[in-house]
Coordinates of C-alpha atoms and ligand atoms in Angstrom, one line a residue:
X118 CA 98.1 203.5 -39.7
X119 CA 102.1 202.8 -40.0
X120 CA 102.8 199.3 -41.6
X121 CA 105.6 197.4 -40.0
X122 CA 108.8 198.0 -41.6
X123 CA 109.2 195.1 -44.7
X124 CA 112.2 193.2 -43.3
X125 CA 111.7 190.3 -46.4
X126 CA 113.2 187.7 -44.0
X127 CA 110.0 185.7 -42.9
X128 CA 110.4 183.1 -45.7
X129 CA 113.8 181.9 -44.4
X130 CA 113.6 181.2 -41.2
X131 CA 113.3 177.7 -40.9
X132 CA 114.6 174.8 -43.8
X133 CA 111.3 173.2 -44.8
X134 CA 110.0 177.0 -45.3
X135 CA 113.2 177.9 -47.3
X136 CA 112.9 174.9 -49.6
X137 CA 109.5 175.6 -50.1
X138 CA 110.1 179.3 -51.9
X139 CA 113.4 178.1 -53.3
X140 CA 113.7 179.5 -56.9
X141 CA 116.2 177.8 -58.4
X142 CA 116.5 174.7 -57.7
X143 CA 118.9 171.9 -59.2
X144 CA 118.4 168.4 -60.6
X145 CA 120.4 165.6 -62.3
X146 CA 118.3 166.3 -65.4
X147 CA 119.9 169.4 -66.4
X148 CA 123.3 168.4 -67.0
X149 CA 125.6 166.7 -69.5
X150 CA 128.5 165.2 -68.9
X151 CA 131.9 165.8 -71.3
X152 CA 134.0 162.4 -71.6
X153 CA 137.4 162.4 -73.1
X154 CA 138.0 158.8 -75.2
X155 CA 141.3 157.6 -76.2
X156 CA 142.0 154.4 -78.2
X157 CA 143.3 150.8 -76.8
X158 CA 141.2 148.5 -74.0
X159 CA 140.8 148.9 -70.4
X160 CA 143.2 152.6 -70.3
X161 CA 142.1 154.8 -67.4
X162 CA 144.1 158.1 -67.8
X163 CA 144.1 160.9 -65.5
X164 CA 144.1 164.8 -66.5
X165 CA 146.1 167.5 -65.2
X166 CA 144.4 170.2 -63.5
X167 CA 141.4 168.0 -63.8
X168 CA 141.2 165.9 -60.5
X169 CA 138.3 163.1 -60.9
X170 CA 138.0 163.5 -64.7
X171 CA 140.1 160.8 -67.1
X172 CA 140.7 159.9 -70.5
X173 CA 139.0 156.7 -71.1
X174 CA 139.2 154.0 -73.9
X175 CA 136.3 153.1 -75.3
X176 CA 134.9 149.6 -72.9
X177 CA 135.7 151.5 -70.3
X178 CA 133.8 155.0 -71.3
X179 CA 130.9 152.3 -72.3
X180 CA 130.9 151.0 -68.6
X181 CA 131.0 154.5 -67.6
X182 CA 127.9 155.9 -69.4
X183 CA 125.9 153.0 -67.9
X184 CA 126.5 154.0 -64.3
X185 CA 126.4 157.3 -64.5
X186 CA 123.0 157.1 -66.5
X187 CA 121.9 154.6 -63.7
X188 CA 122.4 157.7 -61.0
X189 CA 120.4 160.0 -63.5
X190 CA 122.8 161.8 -65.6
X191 CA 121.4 161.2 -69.2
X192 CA 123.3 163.1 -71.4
X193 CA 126.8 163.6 -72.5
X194 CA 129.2 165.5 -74.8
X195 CA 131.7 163.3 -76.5
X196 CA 135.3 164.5 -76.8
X197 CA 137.8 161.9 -78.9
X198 CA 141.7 162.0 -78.5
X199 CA 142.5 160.8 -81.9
X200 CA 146.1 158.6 -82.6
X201 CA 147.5 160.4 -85.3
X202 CA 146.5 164.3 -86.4
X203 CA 147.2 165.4 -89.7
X204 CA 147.3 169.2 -91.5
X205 CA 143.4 168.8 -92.9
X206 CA 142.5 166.9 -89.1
X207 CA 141.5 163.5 -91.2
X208 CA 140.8 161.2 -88.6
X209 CA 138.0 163.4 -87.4
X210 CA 135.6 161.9 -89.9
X211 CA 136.9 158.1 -90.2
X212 CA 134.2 155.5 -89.8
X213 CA 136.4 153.7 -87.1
X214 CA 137.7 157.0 -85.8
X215 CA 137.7 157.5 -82.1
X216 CA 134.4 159.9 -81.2
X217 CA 132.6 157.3 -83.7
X218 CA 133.9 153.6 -82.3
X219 CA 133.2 155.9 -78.3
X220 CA 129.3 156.6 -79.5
X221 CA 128.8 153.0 -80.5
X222 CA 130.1 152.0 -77.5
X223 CA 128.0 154.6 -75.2
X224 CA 124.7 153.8 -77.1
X225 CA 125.4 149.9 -77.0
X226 CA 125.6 150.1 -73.1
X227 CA 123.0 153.0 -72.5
X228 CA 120.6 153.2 -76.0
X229 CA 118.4 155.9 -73.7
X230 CA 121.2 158.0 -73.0
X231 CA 121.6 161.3 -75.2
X232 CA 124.8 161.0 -76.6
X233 CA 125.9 164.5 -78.2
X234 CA 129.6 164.8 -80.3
X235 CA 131.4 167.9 -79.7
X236 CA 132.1 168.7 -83.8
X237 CA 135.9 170.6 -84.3
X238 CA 139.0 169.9 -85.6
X239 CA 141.5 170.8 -82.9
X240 CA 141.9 167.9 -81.5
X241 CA 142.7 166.8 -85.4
X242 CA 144.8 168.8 -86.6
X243 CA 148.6 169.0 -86.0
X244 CA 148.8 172.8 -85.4
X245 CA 146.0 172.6 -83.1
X246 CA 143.8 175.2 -84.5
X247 CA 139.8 174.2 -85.1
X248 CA 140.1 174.9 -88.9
X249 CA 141.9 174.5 -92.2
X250 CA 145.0 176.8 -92.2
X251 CA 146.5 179.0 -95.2
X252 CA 150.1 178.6 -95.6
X253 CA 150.8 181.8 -94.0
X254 CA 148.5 180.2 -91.1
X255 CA 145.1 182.3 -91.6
X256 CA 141.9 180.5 -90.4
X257 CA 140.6 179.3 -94.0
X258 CA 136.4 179.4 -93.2
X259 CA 134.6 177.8 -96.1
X260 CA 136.7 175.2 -96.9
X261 CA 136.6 174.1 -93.1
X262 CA 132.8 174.4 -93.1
X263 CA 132.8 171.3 -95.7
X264 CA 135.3 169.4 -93.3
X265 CA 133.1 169.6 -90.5
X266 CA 129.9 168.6 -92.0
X267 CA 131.5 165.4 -92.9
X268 CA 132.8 164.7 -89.2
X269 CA 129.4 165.6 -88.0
X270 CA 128.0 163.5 -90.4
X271 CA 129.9 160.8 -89.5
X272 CA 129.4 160.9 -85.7
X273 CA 125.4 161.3 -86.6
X274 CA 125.7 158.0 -88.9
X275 CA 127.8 156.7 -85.6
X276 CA 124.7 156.9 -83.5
X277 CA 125.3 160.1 -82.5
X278 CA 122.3 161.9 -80.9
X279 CA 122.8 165.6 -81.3
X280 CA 126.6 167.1 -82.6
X281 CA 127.7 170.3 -81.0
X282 CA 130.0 172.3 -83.6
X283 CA 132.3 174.1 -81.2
X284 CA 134.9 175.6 -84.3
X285 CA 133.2 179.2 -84.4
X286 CA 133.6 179.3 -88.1
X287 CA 131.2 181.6 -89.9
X288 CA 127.9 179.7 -91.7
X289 CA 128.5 176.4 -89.7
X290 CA 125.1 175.5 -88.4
X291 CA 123.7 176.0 -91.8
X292 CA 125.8 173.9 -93.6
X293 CA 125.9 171.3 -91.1
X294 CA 122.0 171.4 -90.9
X295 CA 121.6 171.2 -94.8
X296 CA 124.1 168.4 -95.0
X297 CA 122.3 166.0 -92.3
X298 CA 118.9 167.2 -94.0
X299 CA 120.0 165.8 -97.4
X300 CA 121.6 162.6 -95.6
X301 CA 117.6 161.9 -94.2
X302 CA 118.8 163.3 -90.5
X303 CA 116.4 165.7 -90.5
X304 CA 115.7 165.0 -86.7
X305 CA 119.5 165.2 -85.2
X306 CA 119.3 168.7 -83.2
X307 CA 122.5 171.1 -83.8
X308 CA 123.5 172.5 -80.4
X309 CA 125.8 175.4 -81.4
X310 CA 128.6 176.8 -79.3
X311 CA 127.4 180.2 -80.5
X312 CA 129.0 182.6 -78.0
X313 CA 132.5 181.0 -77.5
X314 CA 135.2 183.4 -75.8
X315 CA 138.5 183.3 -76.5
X316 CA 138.6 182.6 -72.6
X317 CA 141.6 181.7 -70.6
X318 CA 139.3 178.7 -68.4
X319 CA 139.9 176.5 -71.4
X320 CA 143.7 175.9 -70.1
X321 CA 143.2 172.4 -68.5
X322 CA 141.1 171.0 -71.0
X323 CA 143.5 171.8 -73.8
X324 CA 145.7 169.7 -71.6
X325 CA 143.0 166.9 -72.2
X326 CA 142.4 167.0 -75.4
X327 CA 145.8 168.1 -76.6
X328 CA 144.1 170.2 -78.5
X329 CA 146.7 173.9 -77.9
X330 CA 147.6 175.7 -80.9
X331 CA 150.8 175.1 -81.9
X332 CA 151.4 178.6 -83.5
X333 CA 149.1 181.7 -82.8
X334 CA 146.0 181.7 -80.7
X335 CA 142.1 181.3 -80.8
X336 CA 141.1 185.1 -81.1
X337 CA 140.9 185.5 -84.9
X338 CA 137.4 183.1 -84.6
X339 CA 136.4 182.9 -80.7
X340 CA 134.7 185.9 -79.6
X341 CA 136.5 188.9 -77.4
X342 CA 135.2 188.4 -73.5
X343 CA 135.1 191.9 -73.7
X344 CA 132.1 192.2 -76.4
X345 CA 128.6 191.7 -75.4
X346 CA 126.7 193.3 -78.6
X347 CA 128.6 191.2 -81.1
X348 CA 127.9 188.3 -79.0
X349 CA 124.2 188.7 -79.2
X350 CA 124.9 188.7 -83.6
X351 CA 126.6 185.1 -83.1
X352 CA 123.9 184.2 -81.3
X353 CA 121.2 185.6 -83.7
X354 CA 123.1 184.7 -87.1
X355 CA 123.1 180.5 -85.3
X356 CA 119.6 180.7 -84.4
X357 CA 118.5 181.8 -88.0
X358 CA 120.7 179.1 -89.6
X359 CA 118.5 176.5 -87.3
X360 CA 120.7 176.1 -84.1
X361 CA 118.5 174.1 -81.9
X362 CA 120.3 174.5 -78.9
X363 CA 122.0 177.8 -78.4
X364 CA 125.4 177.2 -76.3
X365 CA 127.5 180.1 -74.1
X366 CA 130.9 179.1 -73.2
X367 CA 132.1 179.7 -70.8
X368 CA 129.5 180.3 -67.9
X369 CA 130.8 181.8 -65.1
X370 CA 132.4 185.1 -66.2
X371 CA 129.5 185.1 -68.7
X372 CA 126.3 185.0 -66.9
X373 CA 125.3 188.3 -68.2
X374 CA 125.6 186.5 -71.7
X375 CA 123.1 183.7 -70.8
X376 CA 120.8 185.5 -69.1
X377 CA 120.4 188.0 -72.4
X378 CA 120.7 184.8 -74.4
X379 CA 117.4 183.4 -72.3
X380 CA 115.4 186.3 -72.5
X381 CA 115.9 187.2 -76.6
X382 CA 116.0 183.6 -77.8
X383 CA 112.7 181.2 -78.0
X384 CA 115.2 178.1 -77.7
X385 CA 116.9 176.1 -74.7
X386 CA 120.0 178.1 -73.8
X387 CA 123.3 175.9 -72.4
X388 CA 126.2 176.7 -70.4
X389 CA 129.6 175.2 -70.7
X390 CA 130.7 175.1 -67.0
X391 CA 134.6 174.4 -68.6
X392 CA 137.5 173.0 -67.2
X393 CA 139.1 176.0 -65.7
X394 CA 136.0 176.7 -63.6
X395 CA 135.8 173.4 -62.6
X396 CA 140.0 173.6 -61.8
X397 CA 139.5 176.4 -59.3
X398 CA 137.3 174.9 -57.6
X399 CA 138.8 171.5 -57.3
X400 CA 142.3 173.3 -56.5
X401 CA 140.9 175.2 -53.8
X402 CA 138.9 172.2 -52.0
X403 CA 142.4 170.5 -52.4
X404 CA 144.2 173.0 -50.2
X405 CA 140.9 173.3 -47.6
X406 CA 140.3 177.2 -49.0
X407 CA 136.9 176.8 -49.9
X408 CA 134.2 173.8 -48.9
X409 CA 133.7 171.9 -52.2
X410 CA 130.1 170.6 -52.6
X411 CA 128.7 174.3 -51.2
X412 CA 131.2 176.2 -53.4
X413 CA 130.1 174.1 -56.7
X414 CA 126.4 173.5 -55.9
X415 CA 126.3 177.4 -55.6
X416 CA 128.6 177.9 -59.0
X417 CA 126.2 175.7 -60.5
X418 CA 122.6 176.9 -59.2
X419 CA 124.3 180.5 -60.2
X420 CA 124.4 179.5 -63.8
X421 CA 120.7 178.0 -63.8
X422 CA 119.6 181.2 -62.1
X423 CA 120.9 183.2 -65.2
X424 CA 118.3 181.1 -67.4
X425 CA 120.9 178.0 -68.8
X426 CA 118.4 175.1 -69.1
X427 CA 121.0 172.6 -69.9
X428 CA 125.1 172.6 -67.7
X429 CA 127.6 171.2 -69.6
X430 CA 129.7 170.5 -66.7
X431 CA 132.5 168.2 -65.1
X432 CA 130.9 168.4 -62.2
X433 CA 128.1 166.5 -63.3
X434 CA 129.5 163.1 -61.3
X435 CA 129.6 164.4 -58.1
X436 CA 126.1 166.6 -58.0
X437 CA 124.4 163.4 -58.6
X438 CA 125.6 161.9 -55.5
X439 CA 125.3 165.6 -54.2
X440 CA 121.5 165.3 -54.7
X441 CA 120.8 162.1 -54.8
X442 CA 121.9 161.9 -51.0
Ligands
LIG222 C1 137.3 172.7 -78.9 C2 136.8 172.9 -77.6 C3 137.4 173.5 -76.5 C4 136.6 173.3 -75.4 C5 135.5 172.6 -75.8 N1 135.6 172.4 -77.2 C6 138.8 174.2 -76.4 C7 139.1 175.4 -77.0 O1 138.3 176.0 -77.8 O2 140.2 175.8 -76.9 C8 136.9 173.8 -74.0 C9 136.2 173.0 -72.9 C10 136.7 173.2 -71.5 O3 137.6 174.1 -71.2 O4 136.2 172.5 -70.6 N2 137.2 173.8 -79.8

């Protein structure tokens, strides 16, 4: 007897049918959104190359938090656009200091919401680079590691929920994690930014944060999109110094990344959809190249597909009224 030919399109012939085999499917409870907070009262400002996303002081980032948590985005990764930057990035860790007085804020209005800190100096420092720099401007790693512990401690004694160090510097998580251990935060989870490229889709979030090197660029510490294999070591050596929270960054040209990351690591995985993927999209739907919602639902779902469990993304905003429709 001859079996018909396997065609494999029964299952999508009609919507309810479709749905009902779907294998990936999206919800508002995988993503976090990144807010950008700047000092003063009631300042709304908006970000080149990222239509829809502002700069927000911090009454107006707490109003924020509150609705979007209402339409069932819960979690969010908080960026701080500090007044003054210094050589040693000091306001990073001030007890007033922007990310710290934005958390307070963000907890006071939504006290369910997770509220994570992005941990780094860039955005500190007046050459723009995520560490302390040698005279002759070499990345200085161990004393940068004690710097950051102290920001991340602050933003934890803040109210801070989680803190996401996203410097790359060698030994990081571990220090981090032994300093909030000792300070009695032995429940605040670590989500590292393990494999960080050097990656070009930063560009309009640097524009954000003002956070460009001055002099020099990112590829002494962020890794070579070119190296898979010494990817999966950054990703091991954060994982044995207690990462909770294993982060690749960015997504899209990286899926291969997270997908490895998901299948070798017993912890959640997260993608940073960043601002450049986020640009191209928005920059297309301007001009009427590509359909928006379709073309970012399917950017998105592709990243889940690859394993992420958690989507840092801009995005975030508009797929909750995307799915909540
Ligand atoms: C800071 C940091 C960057 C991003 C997140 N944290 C910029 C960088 O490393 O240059 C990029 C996020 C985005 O592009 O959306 N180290």
């Amino acid at each position: 007897m001859r079996y018909p030919e396997y065609r494999g399109r029964r299952l999508r012939g009609s919507a309810a049918m479709r749905d009902l085999v779907r294998e990936t499917r999206l919800h508002t409870d995988d993503f976090m959104y990144p807010v950008f907070a700047i000092g003063g009262i009631n300042k709304k400002e908006a970000i080149e190359g990222m239509p829809g996303v502002f700069r927000m002081s911090c009454d107006l980032l707490a109003v924020e938090t509150k609705r979007l948590f209402d339409l069932g985005i819960k979690a969010f990764m908080v960026f701080g656009i500090p007044d003054h930057k210094d050589s040693h990035g000091s306001s990073a860790w001030e007890k007033d200091g922007i990310v710290q007085r934005a958390v307070q804020a963000m907890k006071h209005a939504a006290p369910e919401a997770v509220i994570c800190t992005d941990v780094c100096l860039c955005q500190y420092t007046d050459h723009g680079h995520c560490g302390l720099l040698t005279r002759e401007g070499k990345i200085m790693n161990d004393p940068t590691l004690e710097i950051l512990s102290k920001v991340a401690l602050s933003h934890v004694e803040a109210g801070a929920d989680m803190v996401a160090p996203s410097d790359m510097m060698d030994g990081r998580i571990a220090s981090l994690r032994s300093t909030l251990d000792e300070c009695s935060y032995v429940e605040t989870p670590i989500m590292a930014y393990s494999a960080k490229f050097a990656s070009a889709f930063y560009g309009p979030f640097r524009n954000a944060a003002d956070s460009a090197p001055k002099a020099g660029d990112r590829k002494t510490y962020q890794m070579d999109p070119a190296n898979g294999m010494e990817t999966l070591r950054e990703l091991e050596a954060d994982y044995r110094e207690g990462a909770d929270i294993l982060m690749v960054k960015p997504a899209l040209s990286y899926l291969d990344i997270i997908r490895t990351a998901g299948d070798r690591f017993d912890v959640p995985i997260a993608a940073y959809n960043v601002s450049g993927e986020y640009a191209m999209i928005k920059a297309a739907a301007e001009k009427g190249w590509l359909e928006e919602e379709r073309a970012a639902l399917e950017m998105l779902t592709s990243i889940k597909r690859a394993g992420a469990k958690l989507i840092i993304s801009y995005y975030a905003p508009d797929v909750a009224l995307w799915l909540n429709r």
